[in-house]
Coordinates of C-alpha atoms and ligand atoms in Angstrom, one line a residue:
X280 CA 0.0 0.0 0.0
X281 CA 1.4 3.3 -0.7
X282 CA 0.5 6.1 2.0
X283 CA -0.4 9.7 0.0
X284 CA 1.5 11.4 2.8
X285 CA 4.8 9.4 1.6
X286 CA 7.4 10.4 -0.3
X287 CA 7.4 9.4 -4.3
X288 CA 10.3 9.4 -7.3
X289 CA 8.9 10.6 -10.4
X290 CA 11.7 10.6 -13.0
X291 CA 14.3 12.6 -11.5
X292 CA 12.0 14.7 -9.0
X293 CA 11.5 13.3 -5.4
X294 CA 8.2 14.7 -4.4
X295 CA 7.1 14.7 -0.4
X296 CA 3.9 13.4 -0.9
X297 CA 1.5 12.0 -3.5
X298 CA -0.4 15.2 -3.7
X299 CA 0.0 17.5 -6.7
X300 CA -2.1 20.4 -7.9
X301 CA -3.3 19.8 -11.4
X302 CA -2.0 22.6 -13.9
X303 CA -4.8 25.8 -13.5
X304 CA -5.0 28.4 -15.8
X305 CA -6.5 31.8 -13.9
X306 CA -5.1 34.2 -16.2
X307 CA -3.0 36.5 -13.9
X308 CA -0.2 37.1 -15.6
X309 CA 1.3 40.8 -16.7
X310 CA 0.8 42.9 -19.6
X311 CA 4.2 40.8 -21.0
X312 CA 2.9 37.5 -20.2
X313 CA 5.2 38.1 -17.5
X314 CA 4.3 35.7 -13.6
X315 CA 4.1 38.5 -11.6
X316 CA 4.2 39.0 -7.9
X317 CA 1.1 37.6 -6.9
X318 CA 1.6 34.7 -8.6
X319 CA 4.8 34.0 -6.9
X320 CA 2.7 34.4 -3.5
X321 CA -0.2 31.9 -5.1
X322 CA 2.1 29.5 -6.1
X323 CA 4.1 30.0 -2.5
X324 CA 0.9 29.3 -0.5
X325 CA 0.6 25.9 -2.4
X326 CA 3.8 24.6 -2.3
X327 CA 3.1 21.6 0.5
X328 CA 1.5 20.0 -2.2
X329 CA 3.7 17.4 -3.0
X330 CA 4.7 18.6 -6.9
X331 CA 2.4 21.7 -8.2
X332 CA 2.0 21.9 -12.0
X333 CA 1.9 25.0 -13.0
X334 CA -1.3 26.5 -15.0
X335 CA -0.7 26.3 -18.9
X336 CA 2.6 28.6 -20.7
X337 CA 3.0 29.2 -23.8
X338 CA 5.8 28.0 -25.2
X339 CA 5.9 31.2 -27.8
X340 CA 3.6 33.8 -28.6
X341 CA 1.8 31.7 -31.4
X342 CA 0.7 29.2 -28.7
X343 CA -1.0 31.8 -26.7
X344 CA -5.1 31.3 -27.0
X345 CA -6.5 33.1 -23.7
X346 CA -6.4 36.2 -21.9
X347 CA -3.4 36.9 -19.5
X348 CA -1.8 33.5 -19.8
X349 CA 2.0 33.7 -18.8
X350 CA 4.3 32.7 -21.3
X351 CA 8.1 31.0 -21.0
X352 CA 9.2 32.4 -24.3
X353 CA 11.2 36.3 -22.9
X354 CA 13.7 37.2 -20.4
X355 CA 10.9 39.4 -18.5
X356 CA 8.9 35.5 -18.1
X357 CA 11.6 33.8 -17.2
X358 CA 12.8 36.6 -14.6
X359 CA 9.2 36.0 -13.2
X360 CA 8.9 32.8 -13.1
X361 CA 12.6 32.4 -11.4
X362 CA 10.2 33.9 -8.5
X363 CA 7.8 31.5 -8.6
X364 CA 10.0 28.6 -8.6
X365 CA 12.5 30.1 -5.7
X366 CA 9.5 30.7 -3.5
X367 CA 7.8 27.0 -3.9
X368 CA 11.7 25.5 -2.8
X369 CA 12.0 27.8 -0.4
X370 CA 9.0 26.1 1.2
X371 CA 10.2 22.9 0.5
X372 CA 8.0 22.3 -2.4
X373 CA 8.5 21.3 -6.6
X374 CA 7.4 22.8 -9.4
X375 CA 7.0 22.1 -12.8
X376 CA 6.0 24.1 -16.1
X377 CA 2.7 22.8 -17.6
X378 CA 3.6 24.3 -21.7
X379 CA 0.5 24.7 -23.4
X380 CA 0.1 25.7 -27.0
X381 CA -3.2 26.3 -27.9
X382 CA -2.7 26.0 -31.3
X383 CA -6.5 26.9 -33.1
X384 CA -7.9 26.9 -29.8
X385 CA -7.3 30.7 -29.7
X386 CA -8.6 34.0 -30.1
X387 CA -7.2 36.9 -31.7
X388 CA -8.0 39.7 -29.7
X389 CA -6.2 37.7 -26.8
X390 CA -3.1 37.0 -28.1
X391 CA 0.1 39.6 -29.5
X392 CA -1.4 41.4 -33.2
X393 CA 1.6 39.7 -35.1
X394 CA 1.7 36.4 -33.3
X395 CA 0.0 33.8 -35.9
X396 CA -2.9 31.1 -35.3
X397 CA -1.4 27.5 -36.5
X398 CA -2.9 24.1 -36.4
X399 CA -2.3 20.6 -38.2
X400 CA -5.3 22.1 -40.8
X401 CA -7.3 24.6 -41.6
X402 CA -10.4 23.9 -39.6
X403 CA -11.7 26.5 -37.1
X404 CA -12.8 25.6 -33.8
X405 CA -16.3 26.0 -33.4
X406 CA -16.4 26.8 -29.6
X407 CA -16.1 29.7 -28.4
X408 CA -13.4 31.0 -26.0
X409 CA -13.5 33.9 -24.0
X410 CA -11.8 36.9 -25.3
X411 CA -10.0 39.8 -23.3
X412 CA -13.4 41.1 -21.5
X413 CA -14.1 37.0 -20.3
X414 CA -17.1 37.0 -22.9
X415 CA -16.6 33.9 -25.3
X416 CA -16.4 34.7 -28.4
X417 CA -15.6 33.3 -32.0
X418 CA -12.1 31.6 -32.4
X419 CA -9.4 32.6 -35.0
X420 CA -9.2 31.0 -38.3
X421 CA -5.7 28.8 -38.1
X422 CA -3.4 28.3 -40.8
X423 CA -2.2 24.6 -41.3
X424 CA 1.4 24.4 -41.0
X425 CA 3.6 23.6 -43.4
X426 CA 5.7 20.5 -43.0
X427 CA 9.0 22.2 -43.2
X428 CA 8.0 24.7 -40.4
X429 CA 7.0 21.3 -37.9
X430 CA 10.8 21.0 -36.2
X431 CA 10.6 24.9 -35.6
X432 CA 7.3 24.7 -33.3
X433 CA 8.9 21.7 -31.7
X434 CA 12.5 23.4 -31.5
X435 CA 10.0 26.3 -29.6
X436 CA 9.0 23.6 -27.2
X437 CA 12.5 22.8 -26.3
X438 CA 13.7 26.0 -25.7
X439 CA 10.8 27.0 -24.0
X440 CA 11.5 23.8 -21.5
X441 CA 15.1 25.2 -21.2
X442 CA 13.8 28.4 -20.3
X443 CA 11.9 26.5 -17.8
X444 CA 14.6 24.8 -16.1
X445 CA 16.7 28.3 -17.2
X446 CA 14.1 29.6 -14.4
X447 CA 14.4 27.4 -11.8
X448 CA 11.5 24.6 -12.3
X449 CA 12.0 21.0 -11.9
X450 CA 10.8 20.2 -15.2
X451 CA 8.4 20.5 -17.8
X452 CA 4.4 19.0 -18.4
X453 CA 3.4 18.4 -22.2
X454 CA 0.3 19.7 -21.9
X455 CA -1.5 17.3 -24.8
X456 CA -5.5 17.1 -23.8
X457 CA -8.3 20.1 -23.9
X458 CA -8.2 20.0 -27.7
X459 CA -5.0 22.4 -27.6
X460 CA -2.4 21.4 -30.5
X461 CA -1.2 18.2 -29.4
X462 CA -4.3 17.3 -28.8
X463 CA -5.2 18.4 -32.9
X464 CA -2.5 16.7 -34.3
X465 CA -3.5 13.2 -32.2
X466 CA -7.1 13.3 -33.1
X467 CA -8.6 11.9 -36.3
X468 CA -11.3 15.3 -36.8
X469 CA -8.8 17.7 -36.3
X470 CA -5.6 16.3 -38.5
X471 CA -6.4 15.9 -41.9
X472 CA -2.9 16.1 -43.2
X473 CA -1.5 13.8 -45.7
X474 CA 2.0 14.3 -45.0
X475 CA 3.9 11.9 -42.4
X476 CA 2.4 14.0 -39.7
X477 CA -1.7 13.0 -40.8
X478 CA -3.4 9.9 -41.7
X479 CA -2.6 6.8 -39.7
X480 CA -2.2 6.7 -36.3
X481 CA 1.3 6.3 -36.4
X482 CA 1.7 9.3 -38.2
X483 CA -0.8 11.8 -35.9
X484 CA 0.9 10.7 -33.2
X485 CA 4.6 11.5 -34.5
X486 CA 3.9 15.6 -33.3
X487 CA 3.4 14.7 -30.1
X488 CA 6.1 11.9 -30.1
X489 CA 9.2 13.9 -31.1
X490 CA 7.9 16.8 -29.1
X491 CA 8.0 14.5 -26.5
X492 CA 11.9 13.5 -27.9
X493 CA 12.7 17.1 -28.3
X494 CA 11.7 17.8 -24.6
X495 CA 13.6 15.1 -23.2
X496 CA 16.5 15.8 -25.2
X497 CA 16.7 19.4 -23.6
X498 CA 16.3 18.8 -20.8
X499 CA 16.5 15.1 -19.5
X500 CA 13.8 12.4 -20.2
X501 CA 13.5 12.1 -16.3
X502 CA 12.1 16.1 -16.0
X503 CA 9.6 15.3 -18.5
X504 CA 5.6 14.5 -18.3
X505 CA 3.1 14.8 -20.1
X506 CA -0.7 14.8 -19.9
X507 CA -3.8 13.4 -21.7
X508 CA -7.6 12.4 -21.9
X509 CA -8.7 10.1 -24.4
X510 CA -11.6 10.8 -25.4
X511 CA -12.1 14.4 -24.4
X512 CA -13.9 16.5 -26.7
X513 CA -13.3 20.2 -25.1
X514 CA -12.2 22.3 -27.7
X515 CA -14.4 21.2 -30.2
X516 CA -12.1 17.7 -30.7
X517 CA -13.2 14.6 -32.1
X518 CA -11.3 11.6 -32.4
X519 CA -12.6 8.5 -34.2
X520 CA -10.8 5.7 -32.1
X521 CA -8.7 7.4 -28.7
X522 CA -8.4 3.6 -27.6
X523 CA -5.5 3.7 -31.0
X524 CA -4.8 6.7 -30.6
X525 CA -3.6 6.6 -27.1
X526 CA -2.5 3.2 -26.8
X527 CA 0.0 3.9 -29.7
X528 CA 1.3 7.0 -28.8
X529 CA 2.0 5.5 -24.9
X530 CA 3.2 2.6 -26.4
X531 CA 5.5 4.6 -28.6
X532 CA 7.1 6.8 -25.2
X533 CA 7.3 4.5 -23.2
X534 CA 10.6 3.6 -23.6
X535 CA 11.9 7.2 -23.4
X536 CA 12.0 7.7 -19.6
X537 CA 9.7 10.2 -19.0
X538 CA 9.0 11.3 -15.1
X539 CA 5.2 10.5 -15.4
X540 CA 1.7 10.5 -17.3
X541 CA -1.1 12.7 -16.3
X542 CA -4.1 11.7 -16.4
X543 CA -7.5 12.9 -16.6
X544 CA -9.7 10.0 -16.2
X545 CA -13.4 10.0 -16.8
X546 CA -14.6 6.3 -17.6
X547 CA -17.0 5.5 -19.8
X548 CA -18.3 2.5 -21.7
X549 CA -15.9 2.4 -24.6
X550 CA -12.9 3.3 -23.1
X551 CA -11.0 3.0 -19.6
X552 CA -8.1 4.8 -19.6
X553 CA -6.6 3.6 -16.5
X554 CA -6.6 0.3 -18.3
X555 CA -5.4 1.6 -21.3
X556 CA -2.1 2.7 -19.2
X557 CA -1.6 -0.6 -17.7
X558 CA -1.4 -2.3 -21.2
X559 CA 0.6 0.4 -22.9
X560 CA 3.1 2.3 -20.3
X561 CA 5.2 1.1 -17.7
X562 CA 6.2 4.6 -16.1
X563 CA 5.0 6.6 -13.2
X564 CA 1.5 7.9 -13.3
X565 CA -0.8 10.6 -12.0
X566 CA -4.0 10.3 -11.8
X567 CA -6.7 13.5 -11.7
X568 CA -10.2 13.9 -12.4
X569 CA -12.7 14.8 -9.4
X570 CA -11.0 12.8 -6.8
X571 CA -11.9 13.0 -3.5
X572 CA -9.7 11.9 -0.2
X573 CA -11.1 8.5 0.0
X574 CA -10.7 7.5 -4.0
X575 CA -7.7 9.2 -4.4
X576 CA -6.3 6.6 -1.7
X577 CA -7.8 3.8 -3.2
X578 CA -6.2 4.2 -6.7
X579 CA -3.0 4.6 -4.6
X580 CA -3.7 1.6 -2.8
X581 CA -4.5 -0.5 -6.1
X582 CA -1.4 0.3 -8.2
X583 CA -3.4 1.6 -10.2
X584 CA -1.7 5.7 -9.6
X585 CA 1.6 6.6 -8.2
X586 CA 0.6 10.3 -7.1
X587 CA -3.1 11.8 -7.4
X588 CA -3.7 15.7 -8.7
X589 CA -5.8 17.8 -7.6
X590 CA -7.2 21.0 -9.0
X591 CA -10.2 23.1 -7.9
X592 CA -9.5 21.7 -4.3
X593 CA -5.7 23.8 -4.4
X594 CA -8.3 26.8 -5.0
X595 CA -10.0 27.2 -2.3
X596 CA -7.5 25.3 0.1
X597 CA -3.9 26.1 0.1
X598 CA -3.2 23.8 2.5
X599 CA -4.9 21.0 1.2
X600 CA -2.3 18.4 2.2
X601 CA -2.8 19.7 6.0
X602 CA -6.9 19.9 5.4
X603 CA -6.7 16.0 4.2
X604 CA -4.1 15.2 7.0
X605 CA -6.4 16.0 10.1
X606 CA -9.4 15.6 8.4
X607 CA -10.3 19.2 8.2
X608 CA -13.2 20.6 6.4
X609 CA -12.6 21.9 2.7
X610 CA -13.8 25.4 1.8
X611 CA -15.6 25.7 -1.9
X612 CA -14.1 27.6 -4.4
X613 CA -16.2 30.8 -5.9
X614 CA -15.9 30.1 -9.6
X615 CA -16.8 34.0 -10.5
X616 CA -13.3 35.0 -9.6
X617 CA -11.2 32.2 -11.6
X618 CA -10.1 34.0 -14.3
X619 CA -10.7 38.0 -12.8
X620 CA -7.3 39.1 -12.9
X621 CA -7.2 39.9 -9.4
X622 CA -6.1 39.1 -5.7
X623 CA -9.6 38.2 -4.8
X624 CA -10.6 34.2 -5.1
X625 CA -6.9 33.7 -5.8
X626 CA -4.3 34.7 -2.8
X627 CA -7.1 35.5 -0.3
X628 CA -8.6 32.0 0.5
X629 CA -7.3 31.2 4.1
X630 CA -5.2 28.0 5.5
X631 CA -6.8 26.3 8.4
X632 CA -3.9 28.4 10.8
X633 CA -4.9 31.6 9.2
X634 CA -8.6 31.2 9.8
X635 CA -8.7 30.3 13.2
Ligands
LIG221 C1 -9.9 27.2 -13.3 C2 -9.3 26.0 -14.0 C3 -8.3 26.1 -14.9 C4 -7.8 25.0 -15.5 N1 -6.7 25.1 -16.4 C5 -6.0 24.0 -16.9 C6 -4.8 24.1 -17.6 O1 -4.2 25.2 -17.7 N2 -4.2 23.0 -18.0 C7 -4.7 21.8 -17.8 O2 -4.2 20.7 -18.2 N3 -5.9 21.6 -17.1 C8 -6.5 22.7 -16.6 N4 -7.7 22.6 -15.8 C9 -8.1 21.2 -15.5 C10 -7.6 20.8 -14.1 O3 -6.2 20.6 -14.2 C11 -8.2 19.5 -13.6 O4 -8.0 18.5 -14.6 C12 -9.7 19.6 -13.4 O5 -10.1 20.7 -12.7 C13 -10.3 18.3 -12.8 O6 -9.7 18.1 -11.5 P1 -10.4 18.5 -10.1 O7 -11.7 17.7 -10.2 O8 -9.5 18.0 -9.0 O9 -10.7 20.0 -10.2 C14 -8.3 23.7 -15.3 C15 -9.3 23.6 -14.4 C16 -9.9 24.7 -13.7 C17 -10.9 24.5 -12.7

């Protein structure tokens, strides 16, 4: 049986506990992308989670889609988040970089005016996101890249996970789910290239896979994860057969090294994921999706997860290790100030010392 308050190995990072926060978006960042000083303090307040993932980065301008994101792609982002990573070790926490492109998943208005939309083709996504004033609106029109321009947007990914570890985080998260471009180049409705990077599986899952290469070759397979959900259609993704899909592409990492999968598992009929893993990859893995104390512990206890993520709980609770520890009430998170831009909802929930 593994205990979630013991300590766990994943890749190269030693992690105090079993407990991560899940990556978050909340759209905080400065008029440069930049982490600024209140995200160092948000990130500080969590950091006795055993490994926090941070909220999506951009890995270059082009990958920006929402409002406010931070990016890992200038001196001025790096500077900050070299902040953010010194204050979670100073607590005796880890950190790594969740690097999110968003590919078509974007809107204009939110992103810089001479930073481009790409995708694997020329299909807008039909949902709408919201745009600076947090009202969804319609999503840019992506161009489909050009094979030759491929390695560049990968080379981006690499650098980006050498800024990363440039700024002081313990590695890097693939952020591959939520219909972002991984995710487009993976999934059958969203890829309809002809060229080695569409078509049969083997070839939608090559993005992802030398990404993947390119990550671990900058900065050590064993400061590398990455996360998925088959099967998720968010984002306006549809994939004809994620049981293919998925199985191949874990199949086809697994012998990197990589420091874990992340998970998002939501079973259904056709497709278990958590199975999926056990017949495909033979690496650490986190497992997220809704978990409460109680199933959390009894994935641990089954094999079935080495560390468990949580997300909207590391809202509301900053000290959600302590909380699950002695059994102490959680507070609710107030979803009307996730993505505000502001102090409220995000720095201001108190820890169990604070509020007595
Ligand atoms: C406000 C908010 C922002 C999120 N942003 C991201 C993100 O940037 N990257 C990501 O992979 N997942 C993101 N998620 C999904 C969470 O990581 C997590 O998978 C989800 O909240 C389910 O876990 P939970 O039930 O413990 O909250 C976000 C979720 C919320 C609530």
């Amino acid at each position: 049986m593994s205990n979630i308050y013991s300590a766990v190995r994943l890749g190269d990072i030693e992690l105090a506990n079993r407990i991560v926060m899940a990556p978050m978006t909340r759209d905080r960042a400065g008029t440069h992308d930049e982490p600024t000083d209140l995200m160092v303090e948000y990130y500080r307040q969590r950091a006795t989670a055993g490994l926090i993932v941070t909220e999506g980065t951009q890995p270059s301008a082009a990958g920006k889609g929402y409002f406010r994101t931070p990016g890992i792609h200038s001196e001025i982002q790096i500077e900050g988040w070299r902040k953010v990573a010194k204050a979670v070790h100073a607590e005796g926490g880890h950190i790594v970089m969740q690097l999110m492109h968003c590919g078509r998943a974007s809107v204009r208005a939110n992103k810089a005016p001479d930073a481009e939309t790409v995708a694997p083709s020329a299909i807008r996504c039909r949902d709408l996101i919201p745009g600076p004033d947090g009202v969804p609106v319609q999503t840019d029109m992506p161009r489909a890249l050009e094979t030759r321009e491929i390695p560049n947007v990968i080379a981006e990914y690499a650098q980006a996970a050498r800024n990363a570890r440039a700024a002081g985080m313990d590695g890097v998260e693939l952020h591959c789910t939520s219909g972002y471009l991984p995710m487009q180049f993976l999934s059958t409705g969203t890829n309809l290239r002809n060229d080695r990077y569409g078509g049969i599986t083997a070839n939608r899952i090559r993005f992802v896979v030398e990404t993947l290469e390119a990550l671990a070759d900058a900065v050590g397979p064993g400061r590398v994860g990455f996360r998925i959900f088959p099967g998720n259609p968010l984002n306006d993704v549809q994939d004809a057969d994620p049981v293919d899909t998925y199985g191949s592409l874990l199949h086809a990492v697994n012998g990197i090294g990589l420091a874990y999968v992340h998970l998002i598992h939501f079973p259904t009929p056709q497709l278990d994921s958590l199975a999926l893993i056990r017949s495909n990859w033979s690496g650490p893995v986190v497992v997220n999706n809704n978990l409460k104390l109680d199933s959390a512990k009894a994935l641990l206890d089954s094999g079935q997860a080495d560390a468990v993520s949580f997300g909207r709980p590391f809202i509301s609770n900053p000290d959600l290790v302590e909380r699950f520890r002695f059994a102490a009430p959680l507070a609710r998170q107030d979803r009307s100030t996730f993505y505000t831009g502001e102090a409220r909802g995000y720095t201001d929930y108190p820890t169990l010392t604070t509020s007595r």
